[in-house]
PDB file of C-alpha atoms in Angstrom:
ATOM      1  CA  UNK X   1      27.211 117.023  65.955  1.00  0.00           C
ATOM      2  CA  UNK X   2      26.570 115.514  62.630  1.00  0.00           C
ATOM      3  CA  UNK X   3      23.896 116.860  60.412  1.00  0.00           C
ATOM      4  CA  UNK X   4      20.615 114.993  60.377  1.00  0.00           C
ATOM      5  CA  UNK X   5      19.882 112.447  57.696  1.00  0.00           C
ATOM      6  CA  UNK X   6      16.383 112.988  56.115  1.00  0.00           C
ATOM      7  CA  UNK X   7      15.120 111.155  53.013  1.00  0.00           C
ATOM      8  CA  UNK X   8      12.006 112.883  51.663  1.00  0.00           C
ATOM      9  CA  UNK X   9       9.284 110.355  50.863  1.00  0.00           C
ATOM     10  CA  UNK X  10      11.527 107.388  51.732  1.00  0.00           C
ATOM     11  CA  UNK X  11       9.962 106.160  54.784  1.00  0.00           C
ATOM     12  CA  UNK X  12      10.072 102.306  53.995  1.00  0.00           C
ATOM     13  CA  UNK X  13       7.190 101.209  56.045  1.00  0.00           C
ATOM     14  CA  UNK X  14       4.897 103.999  55.064  1.00  0.00           C
ATOM     15  CA  UNK X  15       4.376 103.089  51.273  1.00  0.00           C
ATOM     16  CA  UNK X  16       0.973 101.891  51.911  1.00  0.00           C
ATOM     17  CA  UNK X  17       0.083 105.004  53.873  1.00  0.00           C
ATOM     18  CA  UNK X  18       1.404 107.146  51.021  1.00  0.00           C
ATOM     19  CA  UNK X  19      -0.745 105.057  48.541  1.00  0.00           C
ATOM     20  CA  UNK X  20      -3.855 105.869  50.746  1.00  0.00           C
ATOM     21  CA  UNK X  21      -2.979 109.448  51.086  1.00  0.00           C
ATOM     22  CA  UNK X  22      -0.987 110.490  48.076  1.00  0.00           C
ATOM     23  CA  UNK X  23      -0.452 114.099  49.311  1.00  0.00           C
ATOM     24  CA  UNK X  24       1.027 113.016  52.614  1.00  0.00           C
ATOM     25  CA  UNK X  25       4.525 114.271  53.420  1.00  0.00           C
ATOM     26  CA  UNK X  26       6.558 111.361  54.904  1.00  0.00           C
ATOM     27  CA  UNK X  27      10.268 111.291  55.539  1.00  0.00           C
ATOM     28  CA  UNK X  28      12.793 108.720  56.583  1.00  0.00           C
ATOM     29  CA  UNK X  29      15.137 109.959  59.380  1.00  0.00           C
ATOM     30  CA  UNK X  30      16.710 106.693  60.584  1.00  0.00           C
ATOM     31  CA  UNK X  31      17.715 106.667  64.274  1.00  0.00           C
ATOM     32  CA  UNK X  32      21.161 105.876  65.289  1.00  0.00           C
ATOM     33  CA  UNK X  33      21.672 102.073  65.984  1.00  0.00           C
ATOM     34  CA  UNK X  34      22.367 102.679  69.594  1.00  0.00           C
ATOM     35  CA  UNK X  35      18.826 103.903  70.095  1.00  0.00           C
ATOM     36  CA  UNK X  36      16.948 100.816  68.745  1.00  0.00           C
ATOM     37  CA  UNK X  37      17.579  97.092  68.548  1.00  0.00           C
ATOM     38  CA  UNK X  38      17.637  95.253  65.120  1.00  0.00           C
ATOM     39  CA  UNK X  39      15.781  93.090  64.471  1.00  0.00           C
ATOM     40  CA  UNK X  40      12.878  92.575  66.924  1.00  0.00           C
ATOM     41  CA  UNK X  41      13.211  89.222  68.624  1.00  0.00           C
ATOM     42  CA  UNK X  42      10.101  87.106  68.933  1.00  0.00           C
ATOM     43  CA  UNK X  43       7.981  90.010  67.423  1.00  0.00           C
ATOM     44  CA  UNK X  44       4.503  90.107  68.561  1.00  0.00           C
ATOM     45  CA  UNK X  45       1.837  91.191  66.046  1.00  0.00           C
ATOM     46  CA  UNK X  46       0.958  94.946  66.342  1.00  0.00           C
ATOM     47  CA  UNK X  47      -1.789  95.444  69.018  1.00  0.00           C
ATOM     48  CA  UNK X  48      -1.989  99.118  69.708  1.00  0.00           C
ATOM     49  CA  UNK X  49      -0.585 102.734  69.429  1.00  0.00           C
ATOM     50  CA  UNK X  50       1.157 104.591  72.188  1.00  0.00           C
ATOM     51  CA  UNK X  51       1.159 108.365  71.803  1.00  0.00           C
ATOM     52  CA  UNK X  52       4.147 110.468  73.167  1.00  0.00           C
ATOM     53  CA  UNK X  53       5.008 114.278  73.300  1.00  0.00           C
ATOM     54  CA  UNK X  54       8.487 115.179  72.348  1.00  0.00           C
ATOM     55  CA  UNK X  55       8.684 117.993  75.051  1.00  0.00           C
ATOM     56  CA  UNK X  56       9.487 120.708  72.461  1.00  0.00           C
ATOM     57  CA  UNK X  57       7.638 123.592  71.144  1.00  0.00           C
ATOM     58  CA  UNK X  58       5.125 122.879  68.354  1.00  0.00           C
ATOM     59  CA  UNK X  59       4.622 124.881  65.177  1.00  0.00           C
ATOM     60  CA  UNK X  60       8.058 126.589  65.477  1.00  0.00           C
ATOM     61  CA  UNK X  61       9.435 125.218  62.263  1.00  0.00           C
ATOM     62  CA  UNK X  62      12.169 123.226  64.119  1.00  0.00           C
ATOM     63  CA  UNK X  63      11.700 119.554  64.854  1.00  0.00           C
ATOM     64  CA  UNK X  64      13.998 118.025  67.474  1.00  0.00           C
ATOM     65  CA  UNK X  65      12.842 114.612  67.886  1.00  0.00           C
ATOM     66  CA  UNK X  66      14.245 112.942  64.694  1.00  0.00           C
ATOM     67  CA  UNK X  67      17.488 114.784  65.271  1.00  0.00           C
ATOM     68  CA  UNK X  68      17.663 113.390  68.837  1.00  0.00           C
ATOM     69  CA  UNK X  69      17.114 109.900  67.812  1.00  0.00           C
ATOM     70  CA  UNK X  70      20.051 110.103  65.279  1.00  0.00           C
ATOM     71  CA  UNK X  71      22.611 110.974  68.121  1.00  0.00           C
ATOM     72  CA  UNK X  72      24.340 108.912  70.551  1.00  0.00           C
ATOM     73  CA  UNK X  73      23.177 109.272  74.120  1.00  0.00           C
ATOM     74  CA  UNK X  74      24.939 106.745  76.448  1.00  0.00           C
ATOM     75  CA  UNK X  75      22.627 105.781  79.168  1.00  0.00           C
ATOM     76  CA  UNK X  76      19.810 107.634  77.643  1.00  0.00           C
ATOM     77  CA  UNK X  77      19.106 105.497  74.494  1.00  0.00           C
ATOM     78  CA  UNK X  78      15.562 106.074  73.195  1.00  0.00           C
ATOM     79  CA  UNK X  79      13.495 106.328  70.044  1.00  0.00           C
ATOM     80  CA  UNK X  80       9.943 105.895  68.622  1.00  0.00           C
ATOM     81  CA  UNK X  81       9.050 104.397  65.477  1.00  0.00           C
ATOM     82  CA  UNK X  82       7.387 107.580  64.078  1.00  0.00           C
ATOM     83  CA  UNK X  83       7.573 111.343  64.842  1.00  0.00           C
ATOM     84  CA  UNK X  84       4.875 113.761  63.774  1.00  0.00           C
ATOM     85  CA  UNK X  85       5.622 117.381  63.310  1.00  0.00           C
ATOM     86  CA  UNK X  86       3.295 120.166  64.128  1.00  0.00           C
ATOM     87  CA  UNK X  87       2.731 120.920  60.341  1.00  0.00           C
ATOM     88  CA  UNK X  88       1.502 117.342  59.760  1.00  0.00           C
ATOM     89  CA  UNK X  89       4.828 115.926  58.226  1.00  0.00           C
ATOM     90  CA  UNK X  90       5.417 112.330  59.364  1.00  0.00           C
ATOM     91  CA  UNK X  91       8.900 110.923  59.973  1.00  0.00           C
ATOM     92  CA  UNK X  92       9.813 107.214  60.208  1.00  0.00           C
ATOM     93  CA  UNK X  93      12.706 106.977  62.646  1.00  0.00           C
ATOM     94  CA  UNK X  94      12.888 103.102  63.241  1.00  0.00           C
ATOM     95  CA  UNK X  95      11.747 100.439  60.749  1.00  0.00           C
ATOM     96  CA  UNK X  96       8.846  98.334  61.923  1.00  0.00           C
ATOM     97  CA  UNK X  97      10.821  95.083  61.882  1.00  0.00           C
ATOM     98  CA  UNK X  98      13.172  96.633  64.544  1.00  0.00           C
ATOM     99  CA  UNK X  99      12.629  97.243  68.197  1.00  0.00           C
ATOM    100  CA  UNK X 100      12.403 100.975  69.240  1.00  0.00           C
ATOM    101  CA  UNK X 101      13.216 101.966  72.801  1.00  0.00           C
ATOM    102  CA  UNK X 102      10.056 103.871  73.180  1.00  0.00           C
ATOM    103  CA  UNK X 103       7.915 103.093  76.098  1.00  0.00           C
ATOM    104  CA  UNK X 104      10.609 103.136  78.901  1.00  0.00           C
ATOM    105  CA  UNK X 105       9.328  99.878  80.477  1.00  0.00           C
ATOM    106  CA  UNK X 106       9.323  96.184  79.702  1.00  0.00           C
ATOM    107  CA  UNK X 107       7.183  94.516  82.261  1.00  0.00           C
ATOM    108  CA  UNK X 108       3.362  94.502  82.124  1.00  0.00           C
ATOM    109  CA  UNK X 109       0.777  95.259  84.828  1.00  0.00           C
ATOM    110  CA  UNK X 110      -2.602  93.974  85.150  1.00  0.00           C
ATOM    111  CA  UNK X 111      -4.665  97.153  85.429  1.00  0.00           C
ATOM    112  CA  UNK X 112      -5.381 100.325  83.460  1.00  0.00           C
ATOM    113  CA  UNK X 113      -6.718 100.766  79.954  1.00  0.00           C
ATOM    114  CA  UNK X 114      -4.261  98.338  78.402  1.00  0.00           C
ATOM    115  CA  UNK X 115      -5.664  95.249  80.242  1.00  0.00           C
ATOM    116  CA  UNK X 116      -6.998  93.956  77.019  1.00  0.00           C
ATOM    117  CA  UNK X 117      -3.699  94.258  75.316  1.00  0.00           C
ATOM    118  CA  UNK X 118      -2.320  92.216  78.178  1.00  0.00           C
ATOM    119  CA  UNK X 119      -4.940  89.570  77.767  1.00  0.00           C
ATOM    120  CA  UNK X 120      -3.907  89.511  74.032  1.00  0.00           C
ATOM    121  CA  UNK X 121      -0.444  88.289  74.855  1.00  0.00           C
ATOM    122  CA  UNK X 122       1.607  91.346  74.838  1.00  0.00           C
ATOM    123  CA  UNK X 123       4.564  90.840  77.452  1.00  0.00           C
ATOM    124  CA  UNK X 124       6.685  93.824  76.462  1.00  0.00           C
ATOM    125  CA  UNK X 125       5.714  97.363  75.920  1.00  0.00           C
ATOM    126  CA  UNK X 126       8.123  97.846  73.206  1.00  0.00           C
ATOM    127  CA  UNK X 127       7.062  94.778  71.306  1.00  0.00           C
ATOM    128  CA  UNK X 128       3.846  94.956  69.450  1.00  0.00           C
ATOM    129  CA  UNK X 129       2.954  98.585  70.362  1.00  0.00           C
ATOM    130  CA  UNK X 130       3.470 101.310  67.756  1.00  0.00           C
ATOM    131  CA  UNK X 131       4.931 104.450  69.073  1.00  0.00           C
ATOM    132  CA  UNK X 132       4.332 107.991  67.692  1.00  0.00           C
ATOM    133  CA  UNK X 133       6.041 111.075  69.066  1.00  0.00           C
ATOM    134  CA  UNK X 134       4.081 114.290  68.682  1.00  0.00           C
ATOM    135  CA  UNK X 135       5.890 117.623  68.478  1.00  0.00           C
ATOM    136  CA  UNK X 136       4.607 119.465  71.423  1.00  0.00           C
ATOM    137  CA  UNK X 137       4.761 119.614  75.247  1.00  0.00           C
ATOM    138  CA  UNK X 138       2.632 117.700  77.629  1.00  0.00           C
ATOM    139  CA  UNK X 139       1.847 120.749  79.482  1.00  0.00           C
ATOM    140  CA  UNK X 140       0.270 122.547  76.433  1.00  0.00           C
ATOM    141  CA  UNK X 141      -0.606 119.560  74.145  1.00  0.00           C
ATOM    142  CA  UNK X 142      -4.381 120.262  74.452  1.00  0.00           C
ATOM    143  CA  UNK X 143      -3.705 123.707  73.020  1.00  0.00           C
ATOM    144  CA  UNK X 144      -1.453 122.783  70.173  1.00  0.00           C
ATOM    145  CA  UNK X 145      -2.695 119.284  69.178  1.00  0.00           C
ATOM    146  CA  UNK X 146      -6.099 120.678  67.926  1.00  0.00           C
ATOM    147  CA  UNK X 147      -8.885 118.889  66.174  1.00  0.00           C
ATOM    148  CA  UNK X 148      -8.706 119.408  62.520  1.00  0.00           C
ATOM    149  CA  UNK X 149      -5.410 121.031  62.350  1.00  0.00           C
ATOM    150  CA  UNK X 150      -2.574 119.452  60.127  1.00  0.00           C
ATOM    151  CA  UNK X 151      -0.848 117.500  62.921  1.00  0.00           C
ATOM    152  CA  UNK X 152      -4.283 116.073  64.041  1.00  0.00           C
ATOM    153  CA  UNK X 153      -5.239 115.131  60.591  1.00  0.00           C
ATOM    154  CA  UNK X 154      -2.077 113.147  59.992  1.00  0.00           C
ATOM    155  CA  UNK X 155      -2.338 111.455  63.319  1.00  0.00           C
ATOM    156  CA  UNK X 156      -5.955 110.532  62.628  1.00  0.00           C
ATOM    157  CA  UNK X 157      -5.139 109.177  59.066  1.00  0.00           C
ATOM    158  CA  UNK X 158      -2.076 107.249  60.224  1.00  0.00           C
ATOM    159  CA  UNK X 159      -3.907 105.685  63.109  1.00  0.00           C
ATOM    160  CA  UNK X 160      -7.003 104.717  60.847  1.00  0.00           C
ATOM    161  CA  UNK X 161      -4.563 103.283  58.259  1.00  0.00           C
ATOM    162  CA  UNK X 162      -2.446 101.414  60.784  1.00  0.00           C
ATOM    163  CA  UNK X 163      -5.420 100.000  62.674  1.00  0.00           C
ATOM    164  CA  UNK X 164      -6.957  98.784  59.476  1.00  0.00           C
ATOM    165  CA  UNK X 165      -3.727  97.141  58.252  1.00  0.00           C
ATOM    166  CA  UNK X 166      -3.204  95.232  61.362  1.00  0.00           C
ATOM    167  CA  UNK X 167      -6.748  94.607  62.478  1.00  0.00           C
ATOM    168  CA  UNK X 168      -6.459  96.657  65.603  1.00  0.00           C
ATOM    169  CA  UNK X 169      -9.667  97.755  67.395  1.00  0.00           C
ATOM    170  CA  UNK X 170      -9.913 101.617  67.701  1.00  0.00           C
ATOM    171  CA  UNK X 171     -10.593 102.013  71.366  1.00  0.00           C
ATOM    172  CA  UNK X 172      -8.943 103.059  74.569  1.00  0.00           C
ATOM    173  CA  UNK X 173      -7.852  99.520  75.227  1.00  0.00           C
ATOM    174  CA  UNK X 174      -5.606  99.738  72.188  1.00  0.00           C
ATOM    175  CA  UNK X 175      -4.895 103.447  72.079  1.00  0.00           C
ATOM    176  CA  UNK X 176      -2.606 104.609  75.003  1.00  0.00           C
ATOM    177  CA  UNK X 177      -0.798 107.422  76.340  1.00  0.00           C
ATOM    178  CA  UNK X 178       2.949 107.241  77.342  1.00  0.00           C
ATOM    179  CA  UNK X 179       1.961 108.038  80.940  1.00  0.00           C
ATOM    180  CA  UNK X 180      -0.296 105.067  81.072  1.00  0.00           C
ATOM    181  CA  UNK X 181       2.809 102.715  80.855  1.00  0.00           C
ATOM    182  CA  UNK X 182       3.821 101.764  84.281  1.00  0.00           C
ATOM    183  CA  UNK X 183       7.047 102.841  86.036  1.00  0.00           C
ATOM    184  CA  UNK X 184       7.186 106.236  84.149  1.00  0.00           C
ATOM    185  CA  UNK X 185       8.789 109.432  85.100  1.00  0.00           C
ATOM    186  CA  UNK X 186       7.090 111.119  82.039  1.00  0.00           C
ATOM    187  CA  UNK X 187       3.475 112.322  82.125  1.00  0.00           C
ATOM    188  CA  UNK X 188       3.133 112.701  78.333  1.00  0.00           C
ATOM    189  CA  UNK X 189       0.977 113.134  76.234  1.00  0.00           C
ATOM    190  CA  UNK X 190      -1.487 114.415  78.876  1.00  0.00           C
ATOM    191  CA  UNK X 191      -4.421 114.397  76.517  1.00  0.00           C
ATOM    192  CA  UNK X 192      -7.595 115.728  78.293  1.00  0.00           C
ATOM    193  CA  UNK X 193     -10.494 113.320  78.285  1.00  0.00           C
ATOM    194  CA  UNK X 194     -12.447 115.279  75.581  1.00  0.00           C
ATOM    195  CA  UNK X 195      -9.210 115.141  73.224  1.00  0.00           C
ATOM    196  CA  UNK X 196      -9.149 111.241  73.696  1.00  0.00           C
ATOM    197  CA  UNK X 197     -12.810 111.135  72.810  1.00  0.00           C
ATOM    198  CA  UNK X 198     -12.409 113.461  69.838  1.00  0.00           C
ATOM    199  CA  UNK X 199      -9.350 111.541  68.459  1.00  0.00           C
ATOM    200  CA  UNK X 200     -10.985 108.059  68.698  1.00  0.00           C
ATOM    201  CA  UNK X 201     -14.087 109.354  66.963  1.00  0.00           C
ATOM    202  CA  UNK X 202     -12.209 110.909  64.152  1.00  0.00           C
ATOM    203  CA  UNK X 203     -10.102 107.777  63.681  1.00  0.00           C
ATOM    204  CA  UNK X 204     -13.254 105.845  63.480  1.00  0.00           C
ATOM    205  CA  UNK X 205     -14.631 108.074  60.799  1.00  0.00           C
ATOM    206  CA  UNK X 206     -11.331 108.007  58.830  1.00  0.00           C
ATOM    207  CA  UNK X 207     -11.267 104.281  59.009  1.00  0.00           C
ATOM    208  CA  UNK X 208     -14.788 104.100  57.653  1.00  0.00           C
ATOM    209  CA  UNK X 209     -13.747 106.415  54.834  1.00  0.00           C
ATOM    210  CA  UNK X 210     -10.796 104.085  54.089  1.00  0.00           C
ATOM    211  CA  UNK X 211     -13.060 101.035  54.110  1.00  0.00           C
ATOM    212  CA  UNK X 212     -15.460 102.386  51.739  1.00  0.00           C
ATOM    213  CA  UNK X 213     -13.144 103.941  49.109  1.00  0.00           C
ATOM    214  CA  UNK X 214      -9.866 102.191  49.914  1.00  0.00           C
ATOM    215  CA  UNK X 215      -8.229 105.590  49.605  1.00  0.00           C
ATOM    216  CA  UNK X 216      -8.454 109.089  51.153  1.00  0.00           C
ATOM    217  CA  UNK X 217      -8.950 112.409  49.446  1.00  0.00           C
ATOM    218  CA  UNK X 218      -5.671 114.261  48.709  1.00  0.00           C
ATOM    219  CA  UNK X 219      -4.985 117.472  50.349  1.00  0.00           C
ATOM    220  CA  UNK X 220      -3.107 120.393  48.837  1.00  0.00           C
ATOM    221  CA  UNK X 221       0.144 121.024  50.727  1.00  0.00           C
ATOM    222  CA  UNK X 222       2.750 123.669  50.427  1.00  0.00           C
ATOM    223  CA  UNK X 223       6.503 123.531  50.307  1.00  0.00           C
ATOM    224  CA  UNK X 224       8.792 124.437  53.113  1.00  0.00           C
ATOM    225  CA  UNK X 225      12.177 123.552  54.600  1.00  0.00           C
ATOM    226  CA  UNK X 226      12.900 121.389  57.579  1.00  0.00           C
ATOM    227  CA  UNK X 227      15.159 122.384  60.453  1.00  0.00           C
ATOM    228  CA  UNK X 228      16.327 119.948  63.039  1.00  0.00           C
ATOM    229  CA  UNK X 229      18.432 120.975  66.045  1.00  0.00           C
ATOM    230  CA  UNK X 230      19.930 119.860  69.409  1.00  0.00           C
ATOM    231  CA  UNK X 231      17.138 118.782  71.688  1.00  0.00           C
ATOM    232  CA  UNK X 232      16.519 120.450  74.965  1.00  0.00           C
ATOM    233  CA  UNK X 233      16.375 118.578  78.351  1.00  0.00           C
ATOM    234  CA  UNK X 234      13.175 116.607  78.789  1.00  0.00           C
ATOM    235  CA  UNK X 235      10.848 118.111  81.503  1.00  0.00           C
ATOM    236  CA  UNK X 236       8.574 116.058  83.514  1.00  0.00           C
ATOM    237  CA  UNK X 237       5.928 116.937  86.185  1.00  0.00           C
ATOM    238  CA  UNK X 238       2.594 116.038  87.640  1.00  0.00           C
ATOM    239  CA  UNK X 239      -0.295 115.430  85.137  1.00  0.00           C
ATOM    240  CA  UNK X 240      -2.741 118.114  84.650  1.00  0.00           C
ATOM    241  CA  UNK X 241      -5.520 115.541  83.812  1.00  0.00           C
ATOM    242  CA  UNK X 242      -6.213 112.300  85.283  1.00  0.00           C
ATOM    243  CA  UNK X 243      -5.900 109.229  83.019  1.00  0.00           C
ATOM    244  CA  UNK X 244      -9.243 107.852  81.885  1.00  0.00           C
TER     245      UNK X 244
END
């Protein structure tokens, strides 16, 4: 298998995010062209964020998702726009003008927390919805994606910045889990209701900070190496928590 291609700091669509958070570690790990479509046809304005889990161990120093997106998988093509490592590092895998194969469905339904998005004209789950892959597993995400930890802080900061940039309301009508998209075999991210509540609260607080100072305080970061490896098989199962 080819070695992964990673460009530190080179994520093209995250320049504004880096300006707001100068200490943020961002990387460009472009997906293989078979795993996305370029460009997006009839692009819809961004209207929400969908959170995923990569179904790999968090905090182990080895990040699979960007590597997986860089490989050819006939019949299993897929990608998300962004992938967020357990240590808080943020990878862009698909450019925002392109079309990531993230949500696993294209038809809308008229029920669930995405009803408002439906009324705003979204007709395709992959068009107009930002997708973010979190390093971790759906079965244990409530233990590894912890409030205030590095991965949580980056998720909050990105969501606050992205929602302000695109005038997206910060609520459960515009913040979805992959399992809430219809016709799914996956049950990620499996956030417990208190995690959703805390995540939205922190995104609101961060957005208020960005509005008031137009920047965020820098955070000291350390240096470390990045290891990507071959991905394990995805595992699916019944949800531990009911969707809210």
